[in-house]
Amino acid sequence: MSKQVVPGSVERPLTRQENNPFAFLQQEIDRLFEGFSRNFPAFATVHSAVPQMDVSETDNAIEVTAELPGLEAKDIQVGLVDDVLIVSGEKKSERQEKQMDYHLVERSFGSFSRSVQLPEGVKAEDISAEIAKGVLKVTVKKPAPKQKKQIEIKTAA
């Protein structure tokens, strides 16, 4: 069952879950972790490696924003495979405290990958990405609508 990502859009939805069984699996895994971490707050940080992502649509562009606090451009990759936009990266952090009676070192590492199905015909050169204050904004120009042409049918003599 396909669900439209951007409400009110008259064109085909941005997600094609019926063609991608892994999209449905990813949704179910996300739902499982959300429910699990709600009941066990200590596990909420495990799921926090997956960034929150919003997809919106204007007349001539699709905008994807992702919350990536603490990450810089060098930590993030944005790519296009077929008609799928892929945002991935890795977060590494280390904290060290030294006091007279103790030495604390905490390290955390986590990688993430999110994907969004785009309309057919999107070109990589029509995609731009920028990050500011921990928010990644990816803008995708919509491809020109396909032209419809009526073909005249001639009768054979």
mmCIF file of C-alpha atoms in Angstrom:
data_model
loop_
_atom_site.group_PDB
_atom_site.id
_atom_site.type_symbol
_atom_site.label_atom_id
_atom_site.label_comp_id
_atom_site.label_asym_id
_atom_site.label_seq_id
_atom_site.Cartn_x
_atom_site.Cartn_y
_atom_site.Cartn_z
ATOM 1 C CA MET A 1 0.000 0.000 0.000
ATOM 2 C CA SER A 2 1.518 3.337 -1.057
ATOM 3 C CA LYS A 3 1.251 6.381 1.183
ATOM 4 C CA GLN A 4 1.668 9.893 -0.145
ATOM 5 C CA VAL A 5 4.484 11.746 1.640
ATOM 6 C CA VAL A 6 3.347 15.276 0.795
ATOM 7 C CA PRO A 7 -0.376 15.798 1.503
ATOM 8 C CA GLY A 8 -2.388 17.483 -1.233
ATOM 9 C CA SER A 9 -0.024 16.631 -4.098
ATOM 10 C CA VAL A 10 -1.857 15.729 -7.279
ATOM 11 C CA GLU A 11 1.095 14.004 -8.906
ATOM 12 C CA ARG A 12 2.162 10.495 -8.010
ATOM 13 C CA PRO A 13 3.368 10.139 -4.433
ATOM 14 C CA LEU A 14 7.055 10.527 -3.627
ATOM 15 C CA THR A 15 7.228 7.062 -2.113
ATOM 16 C CA ARG A 16 6.802 3.861 -4.085
ATOM 17 C CA GLN A 17 6.692 1.305 -1.363
ATOM 18 C CA GLU A 18 4.977 -1.312 -3.500
ATOM 19 C CA ASN A 19 8.134 -1.464 -5.651
ATOM 20 C CA ASN A 20 10.552 -1.397 -2.728
ATOM 21 C CA PRO A 21 9.960 -4.067 -0.088
ATOM 22 C CA PHE A 22 12.867 -2.687 1.953
ATOM 23 C CA ALA A 23 11.050 0.647 2.457
ATOM 24 C CA PHE A 24 8.212 -1.197 4.209
ATOM 25 C CA LEU A 25 10.713 -3.183 6.286
ATOM 26 C CA GLN A 26 12.516 0.051 7.278
ATOM 27 C CA GLN A 27 9.193 1.624 8.344
ATOM 28 C CA GLU A 28 8.333 -1.387 10.472
ATOM 29 C CA ILE A 29 11.771 -1.400 12.128
ATOM 30 C CA ASP A 30 11.469 2.349 12.822
ATOM 31 C CA ARG A 31 7.990 1.825 14.304
ATOM 32 C CA LEU A 32 9.279 -1.016 16.484
ATOM 33 C CA PHE A 33 12.156 1.063 17.859
ATOM 34 C CA GLU A 34 9.905 4.072 18.478
ATOM 35 C CA GLY A 35 7.467 1.972 20.489
ATOM 36 C CA PHE A 36 10.242 0.153 22.331
ATOM 37 C CA SER A 37 12.148 3.319 23.257
ATOM 38 C CA ARG A 38 8.948 4.962 24.511
ATOM 39 C CA ASN A 39 8.564 2.200 27.113
ATOM 40 C CA PHE A 40 12.274 2.028 27.936
ATOM 41 C CA PRO A 41 13.768 5.544 27.886
ATOM 42 C CA ALA A 42 17.292 4.188 28.379
ATOM 43 C CA PHE A 43 17.108 2.704 24.875
ATOM 44 C CA ALA A 44 15.899 5.939 23.250
ATOM 45 C CA THR A 45 19.462 6.949 22.413
ATOM 46 C CA VAL A 46 19.882 3.833 20.255
ATOM 47 C CA HIS A 47 17.177 5.069 17.893
ATOM 48 C CA SER A 48 18.355 8.677 17.997
ATOM 49 C CA ALA A 49 21.091 7.830 15.480
ATOM 50 C CA VAL A 50 18.338 7.913 12.836
ATOM 51 C CA PRO A 51 17.759 11.586 12.026
ATOM 52 C CA GLN A 52 14.311 13.127 11.851
ATOM 53 C CA MET A 53 13.531 13.986 8.246
ATOM 54 C CA ASP A 54 10.834 16.173 6.686
ATOM 55 C CA VAL A 55 9.860 16.120 3.015
ATOM 56 C CA SER A 56 7.901 18.993 1.504
ATOM 57 C CA GLU A 57 6.927 19.898 -2.005
ATOM 58 C CA THR A 58 6.578 23.255 -3.772
ATOM 59 C CA ASP A 59 5.499 23.970 -7.338
ATOM 60 C CA ASN A 60 8.971 23.368 -8.772
ATOM 61 C CA ALA A 61 11.025 21.639 -6.069
ATOM 62 C CA ILE A 62 11.073 18.943 -3.421
ATOM 63 C CA GLU A 63 12.745 19.950 -0.155
ATOM 64 C CA VAL A 64 14.155 17.426 2.285
ATOM 65 C CA THR A 65 15.340 18.629 5.688
ATOM 66 C CA ALA A 66 17.093 16.461 8.241
ATOM 67 C CA GLU A 67 18.062 17.270 11.808
ATOM 68 C CA LEU A 68 21.738 16.392 12.212
ATOM 69 C CA PRO A 69 22.942 18.147 15.369
ATOM 70 C CA GLY A 70 26.683 18.105 15.873
ATOM 71 C CA LEU A 71 27.454 16.990 12.329
ATOM 72 C CA GLU A 72 29.361 18.918 9.683
ATOM 73 C CA ALA A 73 29.351 18.651 5.880
ATOM 74 C CA LYS A 74 32.365 16.298 5.995
ATOM 75 C CA ASP A 75 30.340 13.806 8.109
ATOM 76 C CA ILE A 76 27.396 13.564 5.663
ATOM 77 C CA GLN A 77 26.922 12.065 2.204
ATOM 78 C CA VAL A 78 24.028 12.890 -0.123
ATOM 79 C CA GLY A 79 23.592 10.736 -3.199
ATOM 80 C CA LEU A 80 21.149 9.735 -5.904
ATOM 81 C CA VAL A 81 20.715 6.116 -7.009
ATOM 82 C CA ASP A 82 18.110 5.675 -9.741
ATOM 83 C CA ASP A 83 15.297 7.882 -8.396
ATOM 84 C CA VAL A 84 16.176 7.458 -4.710
ATOM 85 C CA LEU A 85 17.802 10.244 -2.692
ATOM 86 C CA ILE A 86 20.095 8.796 -0.014
ATOM 87 C CA VAL A 87 21.296 10.798 2.992
ATOM 88 C CA SER A 88 23.859 8.979 5.123
ATOM 89 C CA GLY A 89 26.597 9.746 7.569
ATOM 90 C CA GLU A 90 28.362 8.912 10.769
ATOM 91 C CA LYS A 91 28.451 10.651 14.113
ATOM 92 C CA LYS A 92 31.463 10.278 16.355
ATOM 93 C CA SER A 93 31.834 11.937 19.705
ATOM 94 C CA GLU A 94 34.244 11.639 22.567
ATOM 95 C CA ARG A 95 34.098 13.260 25.964
ATOM 96 C CA GLN A 96 36.880 13.154 28.504
ATOM 97 C CA GLU A 97 36.893 14.359 32.098
ATOM 98 C CA LYS A 98 39.895 14.254 34.378
ATOM 99 C CA GLN A 99 39.608 15.006 38.061
ATOM 100 C CA MET A 100 41.888 14.198 40.953
ATOM 101 C CA ASP A 101 40.052 11.054 41.939
ATOM 102 C CA TYR A 102 38.687 9.823 38.592
ATOM 103 C CA HIS A 103 39.178 9.786 34.816
ATOM 104 C CA LEU A 104 36.077 9.481 32.614
ATOM 105 C CA VAL A 105 36.161 8.784 28.884
ATOM 106 C CA GLU A 106 32.917 8.384 26.915
ATOM 107 C CA ARG A 107 32.800 7.575 23.233
ATOM 108 C CA SER A 108 29.802 7.156 20.998
ATOM 109 C CA PHE A 109 29.679 6.207 17.352
ATOM 110 C CA GLY A 110 26.701 5.755 15.102
ATOM 111 C CA SER A 111 25.978 5.689 11.423
ATOM 112 C CA PHE A 112 22.688 6.368 9.705
ATOM 113 C CA SER A 113 21.120 6.194 6.278
ATOM 114 C CA ARG A 114 17.754 7.523 5.163
ATOM 115 C CA SER A 115 16.271 7.400 1.682
ATOM 116 C CA VAL A 116 13.457 9.173 -0.121
ATOM 117 C CA GLN A 117 11.865 8.015 -3.362
ATOM 118 C CA LEU A 118 11.852 10.896 -5.861
ATOM 119 C CA PRO A 119 9.802 11.313 -9.034
ATOM 120 C CA GLU A 120 11.149 9.699 -12.201
ATOM 121 C CA GLY A 121 13.568 11.789 -14.220
ATOM 122 C CA VAL A 122 15.339 13.712 -11.433
ATOM 123 C CA LYS A 123 18.919 14.554 -12.409
ATOM 124 C CA ALA A 124 21.815 14.665 -9.946
ATOM 125 C CA GLU A 125 22.838 18.116 -11.202
ATOM 126 C CA ASP A 126 19.377 19.404 -10.146
ATOM 127 C CA ILE A 127 20.066 18.583 -6.484
ATOM 128 C CA SER A 128 21.693 20.974 -4.029
ATOM 129 C CA ALA A 129 22.459 20.466 -0.345
ATOM 130 C CA GLU A 130 23.556 22.760 2.470
ATOM 131 C CA ILE A 131 23.927 22.416 6.212
ATOM 132 C CA ALA A 132 23.533 25.183 8.773
ATOM 133 C CA LYS A 133 23.194 24.918 12.555
ATOM 134 C CA GLY A 134 22.765 21.146 12.449
ATOM 135 C CA VAL A 135 19.985 21.157 9.834
ATOM 136 C CA LEU A 136 20.652 19.679 6.399
ATOM 137 C CA LYS A 137 18.487 21.056 3.596
ATOM 138 C CA VAL A 138 18.423 19.219 0.267
ATOM 139 C CA THR A 139 16.589 20.884 -2.615
ATOM 140 C CA VAL A 140 15.625 18.811 -5.654
ATOM 141 C CA LYS A 141 14.333 20.553 -8.768
ATOM 142 C CA LYS A 142 11.326 18.694 -10.131
ATOM 143 C CA PRO A 143 11.741 17.277 -13.610
ATOM 144 C CA ALA A 144 9.674 18.822 -16.391
ATOM 145 C CA PRO A 145 6.310 17.105 -16.750
ATOM 146 C CA LYS A 146 6.153 14.519 -19.469
ATOM 147 C CA GLN A 147 4.590 15.812 -22.651
ATOM 148 C CA LYS A 148 1.435 14.166 -23.895
ATOM 149 C CA LYS A 149 0.847 14.117 -27.616
ATOM 150 C CA GLN A 150 -2.197 12.828 -29.386
ATOM 151 C CA ILE A 151 -1.261 10.736 -32.425
ATOM 152 C CA GLU A 152 -3.540 11.044 -35.404
ATOM 153 C CA ILE A 153 -4.787 7.750 -36.769
ATOM 154 C CA LYS A 154 -4.991 7.611 -40.532
ATOM 155 C CA THR A 155 -7.200 5.230 -42.406
ATOM 156 C CA ALA A 156 -5.522 3.025 -44.965
ATOM 157 C CA ALA A 157 -6.733 3.527 -48.522
#
